[in-house]
PDB file of C-alpha atoms in Angstrom:
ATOM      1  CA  UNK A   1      52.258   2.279  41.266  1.00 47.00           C
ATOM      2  CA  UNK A   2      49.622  -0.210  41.825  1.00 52.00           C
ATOM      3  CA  UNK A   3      46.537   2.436  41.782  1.00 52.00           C
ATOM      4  CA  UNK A   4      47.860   3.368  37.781  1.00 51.00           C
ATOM      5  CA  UNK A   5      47.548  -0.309  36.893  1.00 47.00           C
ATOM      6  CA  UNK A   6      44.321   0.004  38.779  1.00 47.00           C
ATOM      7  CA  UNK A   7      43.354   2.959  37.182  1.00 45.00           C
ATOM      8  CA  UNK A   8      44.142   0.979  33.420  1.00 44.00           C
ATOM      9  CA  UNK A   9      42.312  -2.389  34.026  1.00 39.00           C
ATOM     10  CA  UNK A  10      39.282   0.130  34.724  1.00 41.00           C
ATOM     11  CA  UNK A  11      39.846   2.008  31.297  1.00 38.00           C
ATOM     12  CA  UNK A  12      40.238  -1.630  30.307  1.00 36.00           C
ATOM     13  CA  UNK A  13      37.172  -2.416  30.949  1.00 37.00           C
ATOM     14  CA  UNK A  14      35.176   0.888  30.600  1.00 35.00           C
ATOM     15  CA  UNK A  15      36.368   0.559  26.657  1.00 33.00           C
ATOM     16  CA  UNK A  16      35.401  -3.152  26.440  1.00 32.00           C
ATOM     17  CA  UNK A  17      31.907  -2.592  27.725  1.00 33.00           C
ATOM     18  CA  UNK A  18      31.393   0.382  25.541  1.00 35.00           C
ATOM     19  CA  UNK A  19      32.657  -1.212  22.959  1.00 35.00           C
ATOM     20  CA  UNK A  20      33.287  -4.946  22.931  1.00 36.00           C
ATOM     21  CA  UNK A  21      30.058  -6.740  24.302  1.00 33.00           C
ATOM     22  CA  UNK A  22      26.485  -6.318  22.129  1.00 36.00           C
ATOM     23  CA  UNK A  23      23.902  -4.886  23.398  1.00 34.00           C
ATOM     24  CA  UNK A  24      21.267  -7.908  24.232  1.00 38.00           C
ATOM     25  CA  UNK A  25      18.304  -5.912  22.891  1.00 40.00           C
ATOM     26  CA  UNK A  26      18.354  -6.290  19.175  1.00 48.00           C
ATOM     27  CA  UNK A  27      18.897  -3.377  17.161  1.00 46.00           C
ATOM     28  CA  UNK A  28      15.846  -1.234  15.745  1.00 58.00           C
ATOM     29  CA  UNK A  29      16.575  -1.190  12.126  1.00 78.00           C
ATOM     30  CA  UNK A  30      17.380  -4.562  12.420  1.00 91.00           C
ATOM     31  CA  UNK A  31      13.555  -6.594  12.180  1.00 95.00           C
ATOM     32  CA  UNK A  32      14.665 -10.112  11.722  1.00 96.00           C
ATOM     33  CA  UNK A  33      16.752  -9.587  15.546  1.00 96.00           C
ATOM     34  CA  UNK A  34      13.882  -8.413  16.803  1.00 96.00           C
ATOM     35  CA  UNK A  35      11.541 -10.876  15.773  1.00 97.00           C
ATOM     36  CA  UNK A  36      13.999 -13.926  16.783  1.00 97.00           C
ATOM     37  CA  UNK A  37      14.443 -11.717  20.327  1.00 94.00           C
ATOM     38  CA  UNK A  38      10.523 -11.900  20.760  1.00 94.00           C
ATOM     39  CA  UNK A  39       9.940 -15.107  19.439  1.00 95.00           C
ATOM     40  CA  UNK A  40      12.742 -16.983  21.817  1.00 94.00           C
ATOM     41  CA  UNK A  41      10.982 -14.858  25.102  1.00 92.00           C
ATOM     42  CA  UNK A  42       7.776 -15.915  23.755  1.00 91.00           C
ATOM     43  CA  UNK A  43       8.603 -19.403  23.582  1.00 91.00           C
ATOM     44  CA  UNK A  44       9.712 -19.309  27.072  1.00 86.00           C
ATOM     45  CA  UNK A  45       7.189 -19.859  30.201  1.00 77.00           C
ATOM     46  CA  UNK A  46       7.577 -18.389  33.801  1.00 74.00           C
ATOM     47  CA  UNK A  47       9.633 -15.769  35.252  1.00 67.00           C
ATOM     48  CA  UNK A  48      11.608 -15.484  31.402  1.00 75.00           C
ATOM     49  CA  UNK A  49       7.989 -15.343  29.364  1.00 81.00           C
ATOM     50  CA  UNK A  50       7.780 -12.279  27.301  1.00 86.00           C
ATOM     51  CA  UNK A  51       5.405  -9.992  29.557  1.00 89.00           C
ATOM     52  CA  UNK A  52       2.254  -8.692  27.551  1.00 88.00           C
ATOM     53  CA  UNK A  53       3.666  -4.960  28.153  1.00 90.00           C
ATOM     54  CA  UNK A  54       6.445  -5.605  26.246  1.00 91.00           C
ATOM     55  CA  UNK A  55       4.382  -7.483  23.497  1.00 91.00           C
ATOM     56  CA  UNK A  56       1.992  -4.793  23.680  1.00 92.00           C
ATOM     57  CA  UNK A  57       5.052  -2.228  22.925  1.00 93.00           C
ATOM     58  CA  UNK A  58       5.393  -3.664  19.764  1.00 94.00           C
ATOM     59  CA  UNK A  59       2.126  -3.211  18.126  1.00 94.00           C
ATOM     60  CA  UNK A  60       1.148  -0.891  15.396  1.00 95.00           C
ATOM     61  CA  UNK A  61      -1.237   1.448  17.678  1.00 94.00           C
ATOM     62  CA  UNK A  62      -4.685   0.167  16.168  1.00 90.00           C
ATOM     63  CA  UNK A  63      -3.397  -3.525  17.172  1.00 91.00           C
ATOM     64  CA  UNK A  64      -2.828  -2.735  20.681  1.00 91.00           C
ATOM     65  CA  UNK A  65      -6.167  -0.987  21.272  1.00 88.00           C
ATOM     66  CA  UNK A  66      -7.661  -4.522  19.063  1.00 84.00           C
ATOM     67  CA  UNK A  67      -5.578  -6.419  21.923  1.00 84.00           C
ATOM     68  CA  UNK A  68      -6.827  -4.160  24.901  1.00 84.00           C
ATOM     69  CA  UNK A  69     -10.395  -4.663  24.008  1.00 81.00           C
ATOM     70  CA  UNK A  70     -10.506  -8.400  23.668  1.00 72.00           C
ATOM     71  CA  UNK A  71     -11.653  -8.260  27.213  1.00 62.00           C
ATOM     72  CA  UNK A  72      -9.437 -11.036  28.673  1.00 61.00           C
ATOM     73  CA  UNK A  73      -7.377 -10.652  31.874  1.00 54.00           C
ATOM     74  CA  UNK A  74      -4.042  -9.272  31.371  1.00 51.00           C
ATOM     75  CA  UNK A  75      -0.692 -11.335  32.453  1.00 52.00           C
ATOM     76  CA  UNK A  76       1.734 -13.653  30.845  1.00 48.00           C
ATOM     77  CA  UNK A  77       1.863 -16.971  29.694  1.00 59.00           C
ATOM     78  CA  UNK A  78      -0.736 -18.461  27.282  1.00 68.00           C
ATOM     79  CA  UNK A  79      -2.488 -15.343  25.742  1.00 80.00           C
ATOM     80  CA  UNK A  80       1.054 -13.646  24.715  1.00 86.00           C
ATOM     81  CA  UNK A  81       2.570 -17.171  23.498  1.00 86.00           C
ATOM     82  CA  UNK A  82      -0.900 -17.669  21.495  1.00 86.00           C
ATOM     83  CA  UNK A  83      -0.929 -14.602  20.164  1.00 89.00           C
ATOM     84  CA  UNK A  84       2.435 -14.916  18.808  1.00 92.00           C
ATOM     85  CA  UNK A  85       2.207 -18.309  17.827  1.00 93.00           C
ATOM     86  CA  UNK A  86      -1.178 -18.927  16.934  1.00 90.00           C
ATOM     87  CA  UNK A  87      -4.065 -21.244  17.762  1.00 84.00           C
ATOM     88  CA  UNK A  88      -2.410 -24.662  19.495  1.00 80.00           C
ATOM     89  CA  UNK A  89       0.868 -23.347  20.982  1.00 79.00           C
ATOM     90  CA  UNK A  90      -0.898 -22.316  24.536  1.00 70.00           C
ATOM     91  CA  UNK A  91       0.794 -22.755  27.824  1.00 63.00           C
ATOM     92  CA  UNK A  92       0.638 -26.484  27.591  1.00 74.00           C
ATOM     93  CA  UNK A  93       2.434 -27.382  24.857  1.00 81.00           C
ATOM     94  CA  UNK A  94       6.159 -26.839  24.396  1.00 89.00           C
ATOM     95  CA  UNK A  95       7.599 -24.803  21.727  1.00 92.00           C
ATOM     96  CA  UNK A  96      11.126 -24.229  20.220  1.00 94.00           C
ATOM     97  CA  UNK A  97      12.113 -21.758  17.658  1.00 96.00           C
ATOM     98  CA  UNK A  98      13.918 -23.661  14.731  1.00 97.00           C
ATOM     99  CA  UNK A  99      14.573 -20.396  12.041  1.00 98.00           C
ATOM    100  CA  UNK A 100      13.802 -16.822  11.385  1.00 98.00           C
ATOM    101  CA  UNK A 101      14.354 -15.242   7.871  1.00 97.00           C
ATOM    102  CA  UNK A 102      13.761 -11.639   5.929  1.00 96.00           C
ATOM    103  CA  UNK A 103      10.964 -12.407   3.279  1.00 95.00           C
ATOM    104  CA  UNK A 104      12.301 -10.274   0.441  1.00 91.00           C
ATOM    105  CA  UNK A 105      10.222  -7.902  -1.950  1.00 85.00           C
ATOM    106  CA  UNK A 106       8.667  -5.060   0.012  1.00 86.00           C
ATOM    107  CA  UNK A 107      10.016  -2.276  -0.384  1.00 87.00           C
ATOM    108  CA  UNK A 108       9.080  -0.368   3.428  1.00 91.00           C
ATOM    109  CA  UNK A 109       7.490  -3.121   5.120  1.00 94.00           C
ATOM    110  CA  UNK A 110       9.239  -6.007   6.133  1.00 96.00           C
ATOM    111  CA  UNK A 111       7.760  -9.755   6.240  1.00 97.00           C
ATOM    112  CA  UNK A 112       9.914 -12.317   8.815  1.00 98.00           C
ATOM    113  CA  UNK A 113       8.833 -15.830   8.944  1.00 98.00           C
ATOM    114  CA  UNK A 114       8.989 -17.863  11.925  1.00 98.00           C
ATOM    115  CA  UNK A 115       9.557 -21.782  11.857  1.00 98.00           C
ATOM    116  CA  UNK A 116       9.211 -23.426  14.845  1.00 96.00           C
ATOM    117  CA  UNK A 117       8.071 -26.424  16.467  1.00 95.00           C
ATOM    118  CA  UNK A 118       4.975 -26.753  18.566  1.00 92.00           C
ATOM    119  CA  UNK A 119       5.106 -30.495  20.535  1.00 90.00           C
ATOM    120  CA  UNK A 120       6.235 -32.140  17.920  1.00 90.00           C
ATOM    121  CA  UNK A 121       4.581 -30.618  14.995  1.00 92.00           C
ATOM    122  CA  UNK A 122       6.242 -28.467  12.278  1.00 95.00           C
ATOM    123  CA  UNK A 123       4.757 -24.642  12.097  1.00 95.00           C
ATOM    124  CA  UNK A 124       5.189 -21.513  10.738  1.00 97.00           C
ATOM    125  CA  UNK A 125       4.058 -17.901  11.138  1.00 97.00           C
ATOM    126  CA  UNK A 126       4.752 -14.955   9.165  1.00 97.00           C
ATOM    127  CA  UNK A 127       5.218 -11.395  11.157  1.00 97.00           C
ATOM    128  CA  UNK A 128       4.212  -8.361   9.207  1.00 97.00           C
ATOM    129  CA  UNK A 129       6.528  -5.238  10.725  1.00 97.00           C
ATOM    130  CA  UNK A 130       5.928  -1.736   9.264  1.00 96.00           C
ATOM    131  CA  UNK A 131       8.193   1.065  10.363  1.00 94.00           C
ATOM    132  CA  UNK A 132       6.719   3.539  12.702  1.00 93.00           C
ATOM    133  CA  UNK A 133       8.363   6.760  14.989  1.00 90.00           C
ATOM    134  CA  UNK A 134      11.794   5.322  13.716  1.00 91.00           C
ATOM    135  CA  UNK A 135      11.139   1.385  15.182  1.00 93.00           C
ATOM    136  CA  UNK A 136       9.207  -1.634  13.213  1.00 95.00           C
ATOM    137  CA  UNK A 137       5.909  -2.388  14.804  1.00 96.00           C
ATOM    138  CA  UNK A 138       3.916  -5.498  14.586  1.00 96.00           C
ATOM    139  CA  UNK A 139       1.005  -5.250  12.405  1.00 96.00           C
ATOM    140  CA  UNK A 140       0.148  -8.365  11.840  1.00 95.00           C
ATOM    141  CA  UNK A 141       1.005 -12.456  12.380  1.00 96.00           C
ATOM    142  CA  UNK A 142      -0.293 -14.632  10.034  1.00 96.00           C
ATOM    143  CA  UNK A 143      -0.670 -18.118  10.947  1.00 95.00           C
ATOM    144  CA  UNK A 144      -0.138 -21.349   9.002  1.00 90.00           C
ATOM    145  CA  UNK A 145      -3.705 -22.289  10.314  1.00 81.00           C
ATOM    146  CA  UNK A 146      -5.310 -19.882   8.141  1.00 83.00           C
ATOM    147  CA  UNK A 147      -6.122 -17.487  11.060  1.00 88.00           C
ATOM    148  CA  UNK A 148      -4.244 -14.120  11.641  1.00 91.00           C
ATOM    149  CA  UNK A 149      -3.875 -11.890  14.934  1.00 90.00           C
ATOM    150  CA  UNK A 150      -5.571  -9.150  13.713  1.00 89.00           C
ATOM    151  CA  UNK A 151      -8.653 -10.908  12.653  1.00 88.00           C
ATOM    152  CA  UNK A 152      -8.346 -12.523  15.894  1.00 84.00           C
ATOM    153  CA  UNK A 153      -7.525  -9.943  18.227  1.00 81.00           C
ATOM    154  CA  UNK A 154     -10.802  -7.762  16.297  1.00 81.00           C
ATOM    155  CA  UNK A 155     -13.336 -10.597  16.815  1.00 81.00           C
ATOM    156  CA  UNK A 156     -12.553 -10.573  20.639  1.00 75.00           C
ATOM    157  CA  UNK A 157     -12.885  -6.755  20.799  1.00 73.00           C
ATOM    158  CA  UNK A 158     -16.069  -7.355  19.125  1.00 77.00           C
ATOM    159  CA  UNK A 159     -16.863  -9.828  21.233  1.00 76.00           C
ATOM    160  CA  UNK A 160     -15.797  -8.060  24.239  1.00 70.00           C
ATOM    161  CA  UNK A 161     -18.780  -5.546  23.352  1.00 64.00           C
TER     162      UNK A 161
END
């Protein structure tokens, strides 16, 4: 008798985690989750930082070799957070994701804007995702400093030699 109740509280729970927890990575077709879900690991330092192979996983193809050429070290912490956040949100400086909307009006592409705070100061970025292989991919971040991440990431390469 008690290995069929046994037996139940396991179908109990095989049905509840198939079914009744989400999933913590956001959905593909879904690019406002999964620029909040990059954007909250981003904002995060140590062991919880988003790791620049993950970043990197999420750029169109010509961004990532743009990125790969910049000829800085790779790692976490302040190149990932800067590139996602833009000039001024660096390792020292805390930074706390206040909203993330859909910017209506394109009709493939996507446009999610970012606000967030940086110290104390307001900001806001604007993530340009284009659908590629079935997935969005970054193709761009446009920063409210007039600056974007692909012009940046291209002047590095450039740089780099």
């Amino acid at each position: 008798m008690k290995y069929g109740i046994k037996r139940r509280w396991i179908l109990v729970g095989a049905v509840l985690l198939a079914f009744g927890i989400p999933s913590t990575v956001p959905a593909s077709d879904d690019p406002v989750a999964l620029v909040r879900d990059v954007y909250s690991r981003a904002a995060t330092l140590g062991a919880n930082a988003l790791p620049e192979r993950d970043f990197l996983a999420l750029l169109s193809a010509e961004l990532r070799k743009a990125w790969q050429l910049r000829g800085k070290p790779a790692g976490n912490g302040a190149g990932v957070r800067t590139a996602v956040f833009g000039p001024g949100a660096g390792a020292g400086r805390s930074v706390a994701v206040q909203r993330v909307t859909n910017i209506p009006g394109l009709p493939k592409e996507r446009i999610v804007a970012v606000e967030f705070t940086s110290g104390t100061e307001a900001r806001q970025v604007f993530v340009h995702l284009a659908p590629d292989a079935g997935r969005w991919t970054i193709v761009n971040i446009i920063y409210d400093e007039g600056d974007d991440f692909r012009q940046s990431a291209e002047r590095f390469a450039k740089a780099a030699g």
